Short mmCIF file of C-alpha atoms in Angstrom, two decimals:
data_model
loop_
_atom_site.label_atom_id
_atom_site.label_comp_id
_atom_site.label_asym_id
_atom_site.label_seq_id
_atom_site.Cartn_x
_atom_site.Cartn_y
_atom_site.Cartn_z
CA UNK T 1 0.15 0.10 -0.03
CA UNK T 2 1.12 2.92 -0.82
CA UNK T 3 2.50 5.80 2.08
CA UNK T 4 0.32 7.87 4.17
CA UNK T 5 1.21 10.71 2.25
CA UNK T 6 0.74 10.26 -1.20
CA UNK T 7 -2.60 12.04 -1.98
CA UNK T 8 -4.44 9.48 -2.70
CA UNK T 9 -4.17 7.01 -0.17
CA UNK T 10 -6.42 6.05 1.97
CA UNK T 11 -7.43 8.72 5.37
CA UNK T 12 -8.70 4.81 6.70
CA UNK T 13 -9.40 1.61 6.14
CA UNK T 14 -10.63 -2.01 5.96
CA UNK T 15 -9.22 -4.61 4.13
CA UNK T 16 -10.89 -7.93 4.39
CA UNK T 17 -11.81 -7.06 8.52
CA UNK T 18 -13.69 -9.34 10.10
CA UNK T 19 -15.58 -6.69 12.92
CA UNK T 20 -16.49 -8.12 16.24
CA UNK T 21 -16.32 -7.37 20.65
CA UNK T 22 -14.92 -9.82 22.71
CA UNK T 23 -14.20 -12.75 20.53
CA UNK T 24 -17.86 -12.55 19.01
CA UNK T 25 -17.77 -10.89 15.56
CA UNK T 26 -20.75 -8.66 14.81
CA UNK T 27 -19.62 -7.96 10.82
CA UNK T 28 -16.96 -10.42 7.80
CA UNK T 29 -14.79 -9.39 5.29
CA UNK T 30 -15.66 -5.30 5.38
CA UNK T 31 -13.78 -3.65 2.14
CA UNK T 32 -13.92 -0.43 3.79
CA UNK T 33 -12.08 3.62 2.30
CA UNK T 34 -12.08 7.29 2.86
CA UNK T 35 -10.13 8.98 1.13
CA UNK T 36 -9.52 13.03 1.55
CA UNK T 37 -12.65 14.72 -0.50
CA UNK T 38 -15.60 12.27 0.20
CA UNK T 39 -18.11 11.15 1.75
CA UNK T 40 -19.33 7.58 3.56
CA UNK T 41 -21.85 6.54 5.29
CA UNK T 42 -22.83 3.76 7.14
CA UNK T 43 -26.17 2.44 7.41
CA UNK T 44 -27.59 -0.35 8.92
CA UNK T 45 -30.19 -1.77 11.92
CA UNK T 46 -29.03 -1.42 15.18
CA UNK T 47 -26.75 -4.00 17.04
CA UNK T 48 -25.39 -4.60 13.37
CA UNK T 49 -22.03 -3.65 14.50
CA UNK T 50 -21.69 0.13 13.11
CA UNK T 51 -20.26 1.75 16.39
CA UNK T 52 -17.96 -0.86 16.77
CA UNK T 53 -16.67 -1.14 13.08
CA UNK T 54 -15.60 2.95 13.55
CA UNK T 55 -13.81 2.48 17.26
CA UNK T 56 -11.88 -0.34 15.24
CA UNK T 57 -11.01 2.12 12.70
CA UNK T 58 -9.71 4.21 15.50
CA UNK T 59 -8.23 1.97 17.64
CA UNK T 60 -10.54 0.85 19.95
CA UNK T 61 -10.67 -2.05 19.53
CA UNK T 62 -8.97 -4.62 17.06
CA UNK T 63 -10.04 -6.32 13.99
CA UNK T 64 -10.57 -10.25 15.14
CA UNK T 65 -9.46 -10.45 11.27
CA UNK T 66 -8.01 -8.78 8.80
CA UNK T 67 -6.36 -5.42 8.89
CA UNK T 68 -7.83 -1.87 9.54
CA UNK T 69 -5.24 0.70 8.70
CA UNK T 70 -5.47 4.98 10.35
CA UNK T 71 -3.33 6.98 8.15
CA UNK T 72 -1.60 3.94 6.70
CA UNK T 73 -0.18 2.43 9.90
CA UNK T 74 -2.51 -0.54 12.36
CA UNK T 75 -5.07 2.85 14.89
CA UNK T 76 -3.43 0.98 18.01
CA UNK T 77 -0.53 2.07 16.70
CA UNK T 78 -0.17 5.87 16.95
CA UNK T 79 0.35 7.74 19.99
CA UNK T 80 -2.54 10.22 21.52
CA UNK T 81 -1.50 12.97 19.83
CA UNK T 82 -0.37 11.91 16.48
CA UNK T 83 -4.12 10.59 16.22
CA UNK T 84 -5.49 13.36 16.53
CA UNK T 85 -3.90 15.47 13.70
CA UNK T 86 -5.21 12.93 12.36
CA UNK T 87 -8.86 12.52 12.30
CA UNK T 88 -11.45 14.33 15.17
CA UNK T 89 -14.53 12.60 16.26
CA UNK T 90 -17.68 13.88 16.80
CA UNK T 91 -20.12 11.21 18.55
CA UNK T 92 -23.99 11.36 19.30
CA UNK T 93 -23.82 13.13 22.57
CA UNK T 94 -21.03 14.03 24.45
CA UNK T 95 -21.63 13.99 28.37
CA UNK T 96 -19.68 16.71 30.47
CA UNK T 97 -19.03 17.67 34.32
CA UNK T 98 -18.00 20.60 33.72
CA UNK T 99 -19.71 23.89 32.66
CA UNK T 100 -16.39 24.78 29.64
CA UNK T 101 -16.79 27.65 28.53
CA UNK T 102 -18.15 27.65 25.74
CA UNK T 103 -14.43 29.30 24.18
CA UNK T 104 -12.75 27.54 26.44
CA UNK T 105 -14.23 23.82 25.26
CA UNK T 106 -13.22 25.16 21.72
CA UNK T 107 -9.53 25.40 22.93
CA UNK T 108 -9.25 21.68 23.53
CA UNK T 109 -9.99 21.22 19.88
CA UNK T 110 -5.93 22.32 19.56
CA UNK T 111 -4.52 19.84 22.09
CA UNK T 112 -2.77 17.88 19.34
CA UNK T 113 -1.41 21.25 17.87
CA UNK T 114 -0.37 23.76 20.61
CA UNK T 115 3.91 22.92 22.15
CA UNK T 116 5.08 21.81 25.42
CA UNK T 117 3.31 24.82 27.57
CA UNK T 118 0.16 24.91 25.12
CA UNK T 119 0.39 27.94 24.63
CA UNK T 120 -1.65 29.28 21.63
CA UNK T 121 0.00 30.43 18.67
CA UNK T 122 -1.02 32.30 15.25
CA UNK T 123 -2.02 29.39 13.74
CA UNK T 124 -3.63 27.47 16.73
CA UNK T 125 -6.48 31.42 16.39
CA UNK T 126 -6.47 31.13 13.15
CA UNK T 127 -8.03 27.77 12.51
CA UNK T 128 -10.49 28.89 15.87
CA UNK T 129 -11.80 31.68 14.23
CA UNK T 130 -11.81 29.58 10.87
CA UNK T 131 -14.29 26.74 13.21
CA UNK T 132 -16.63 29.46 14.23
CA UNK T 133 -17.09 30.71 11.27
CA UNK T 134 -18.42 27.99 9.45
CA UNK T 135 -20.50 27.09 12.56
CA UNK T 136 -21.69 29.99 13.54
CA UNK T 137 -21.63 29.63 17.26
CA UNK T 138 -19.37 33.02 17.69
CA UNK T 139 -23.19 34.19 20.36
CA UNK T 140 -22.51 31.26 22.37
CA UNK T 141 -18.40 31.34 22.75
CA UNK T 142 -19.18 33.26 25.96
CA UNK T 143 -21.87 30.99 27.79
CA UNK T 144 -21.54 27.54 28.83
CA UNK T 145 -22.00 24.34 27.08
CA UNK T 146 -24.01 23.19 29.61
CA UNK T 147 -26.64 26.01 29.07
CA UNK T 148 -26.79 25.34 25.29
CA UNK T 149 -29.62 23.85 23.58
CA UNK T 150 -29.03 19.35 21.70
CA UNK T 151 -29.11 21.57 17.95
CA UNK T 152 -25.97 24.49 19.44
CA UNK T 153 -24.05 21.69 22.08
CA UNK T 154 -23.36 19.76 18.92
CA UNK T 155 -22.95 22.98 15.77
CA UNK T 156 -20.07 23.63 19.28
CA UNK T 157 -18.39 19.63 19.26
CA UNK T 158 -17.94 19.85 15.13
CA UNK T 159 -16.22 23.28 15.21
CA UNK T 160 -14.30 21.76 18.38
CA UNK T 161 -13.29 18.85 15.45
CA UNK T 162 -13.41 21.55 12.70
CA UNK T 163 -10.35 23.54 15.07
CA UNK T 164 -8.21 19.83 14.85
CA UNK T 165 -7.50 20.39 11.37
CA UNK T 166 -7.74 16.97 10.67
CA UNK T 167 -8.01 14.94 8.45
CA UNK T 168 -10.84 12.84 8.67
CA UNK T 169 -14.02 13.41 10.24
CA UNK T 170 -16.10 10.28 12.22
CA UNK T 171 -19.09 11.08 13.65
CA UNK T 172 -21.53 8.82 15.46
CA UNK T 173 -24.92 9.25 14.87
CA UNK T 174 -24.29 12.81 15.12
CA UNK T 175 -27.96 14.49 14.38
CA UNK T 176 -30.52 11.86 16.72
CA UNK T 177 -31.55 14.19 18.75
CA UNK T 178 -31.19 17.52 16.66
CA UNK T 179 -34.47 18.18 14.35
CA UNK T 180 -34.19 18.61 10.72
CA UNK T 181 -33.29 21.81 10.21
CA UNK T 182 -31.06 21.96 12.92
CA UNK T 183 -30.07 18.31 10.67
CA UNK T 184 -29.52 19.69 7.74
CA UNK T 185 -27.19 23.48 9.22
CA UNK T 186 -25.15 20.66 11.07
CA UNK T 187 -24.61 18.58 7.97
CA UNK T 188 -24.74 21.35 5.29
CA UNK T 189 -21.58 23.09 7.03
CA UNK T 190 -20.01 19.73 6.95
CA UNK T 191 -20.05 19.32 3.59
CA UNK T 192 -18.59 21.57 1.92
CA UNK T 193 -15.70 21.43 4.08
CA UNK T 194 -15.54 17.75 1.72
CA UNK T 195 -16.11 19.80 -1.29
CA UNK T 196 -12.89 21.53 -0.61
CA UNK T 197 -10.83 19.18 -0.61
CA UNK T 198 -10.34 20.20 3.50
CA UNK T 199 -11.24 16.56 4.75
CA UNK T 200 -13.24 12.91 4.79
CA UNK T 201 -15.92 11.52 6.31
CA UNK T 202 -17.15 7.99 7.47
CA UNK T 203 -20.41 9.15 9.23
CA UNK T 204 -23.09 6.41 11.11
CA UNK T 205 -26.34 8.39 9.15
CA UNK T 206 -29.83 6.68 11.30
CA UNK T 207 -31.87 8.37 8.28
CA UNK T 208 -30.92 6.87 4.30
CA UNK T 209 -32.28 9.29 2.70
CA UNK T 210 -30.27 12.33 4.84
CA UNK T 211 -27.27 9.30 4.00
CA UNK T 212 -28.32 10.21 0.19
CA UNK T 213 -28.38 13.57 0.19
CA UNK T 214 -24.77 14.14 1.91
CA UNK T 215 -22.62 10.65 1.20
CA UNK T 216 -20.87 10.33 -2.06
CA UNK T 217 -21.22 6.23 -1.16
CA UNK T 218 -23.28 3.99 1.18
CA UNK T 219 -21.88 1.04 3.19
CA UNK T 220 -25.25 -1.06 4.07
CA UNK T 221 -24.79 -3.31 6.27
CA UNK T 222 -27.10 -6.42 7.96
CA UNK T 223 -26.65 -9.73 7.72
CA UNK T 224 -23.22 -9.90 9.30
CA UNK T 225 -21.57 -8.23 6.58
CA UNK T 226 -21.91 -5.66 3.22
CA UNK T 227 -24.89 -6.31 1.69
CA UNK T 228 -24.82 -3.49 -0.34
CA UNK T 229 -21.99 -0.84 -1.12
CA UNK T 230 -21.52 2.46 -3.83
CA UNK T 231 -23.52 5.41 -4.25
CA UNK T 232 -26.74 6.46 -2.42
CA UNK T 233 -28.51 5.13 -6.16
CA UNK T 234 -27.19 2.07 -6.07
CA UNK T 235 -27.69 1.31 -3.00
CA UNK T 236 -30.59 2.53 -2.02
CA UNK T 237 -32.64 0.21 -3.20
CA UNK T 238 -35.71 -1.09 -1.71
CA UNK T 239 -34.70 -5.60 -1.80
CA UNK T 240 -32.09 -4.49 -0.22
CA UNK T 241 -33.75 -1.93 2.31
CA UNK T 242 -35.83 -4.34 3.56
CA UNK T 243 -32.71 -7.21 3.60
CA UNK T 244 -31.09 -4.38 5.90
CA UNK T 245 -33.71 -3.48 8.24
CA UNK T 246 -36.76 -6.17 8.03
CA UNK T 247 -39.38 -3.59 6.61
CA UNK T 248 -40.33 -3.16 3.63
CA UNK T 249 -39.37 -0.13 1.83
CA UNK T 250 -40.74 1.90 -1.49
CA UNK T 251 -39.42 4.13 -3.47
CA UNK T 252 -40.09 7.35 -4.44
CA UNK T 253 -38.80 9.18 -7.79
CA UNK T 254 -36.52 12.57 -7.00
CA UNK T 255 -38.03 15.30 -8.81
CA UNK T 256 -34.15 16.76 -9.22
CA UNK T 257 -32.53 13.24 -10.42
CA UNK T 258 -30.63 12.30 -6.31
CA UNK T 259 -31.06 8.95 -5.30
CA UNK T 260 -34.92 7.96 -4.46
CA UNK T 261 -36.13 8.66 -1.92
CA UNK T 262 -37.67 5.36 0.18
CA UNK T 263 -39.06 4.44 3.20
CA UNK T 264 -40.62 2.38 4.82
CA UNK T 265 -44.70 0.43 3.94
CA UNK T 266 -45.02 -0.42 7.82
CA UNK T 267 -48.29 -1.88 7.89
CA UNK T 268 -51.87 0.39 9.29
CA UNK T 269 -52.06 -1.57 12.39
CA UNK T 270 -55.51 -2.90 12.38
CA UNK T 271 -58.27 -0.57 14.77
CA UNK T 272 -60.16 -2.54 17.47
#
């Protein structure tokens, strides 16, 4: 494999990997590569192994077979600062024991870049300013993180992740508690960064339609492996979604020429 300095080298990859925990396999023979300037989304039912797959790529779990690589190396071999310079993680939610100010929390995003004395330099302040501008959180900077709504907090966490200036952003259902408007805002901000070639994205997303509108490629997981992989229009097919989620799906043609809109065709409950 080519080195991590190659502009087209995968930022993260799995090669015929078996994913699991405590010796129990959840997914087998998974192949995945994420490069700068693209967004790959993971779809699949609850418990299928999506979060465990992310943990394996991040080095928190070892593959039971096959290989996982981050920046061209085994993920667990990267020192914490080295990993933080390469990848940022945006979780579904993050608990905070203390009421940090938003400004102080953002500065933690520069942990991997500051010198031994921990002082922010000109480059650090420029990165913070760009992250604030991208996420439009300037009005929140003086507030405490505990004061914020769920949507405001996720915007702040996204800003902190962007302030890391990572090559790769990993998201684990980051919009699960957000209303549709806030979901669109957060994901659209990230899409701009992908389109300008600033980073690559690997995201677990709950809604197939959201994944189809924002991601370049989808991996649909189920049945102990990858059911389908490819462009959204290739993956968002009723028979594949039914195999993944266990209920019938229907598809509607999108007027904008994008991937089809899909929805679960659940039978109505009989009235008593």
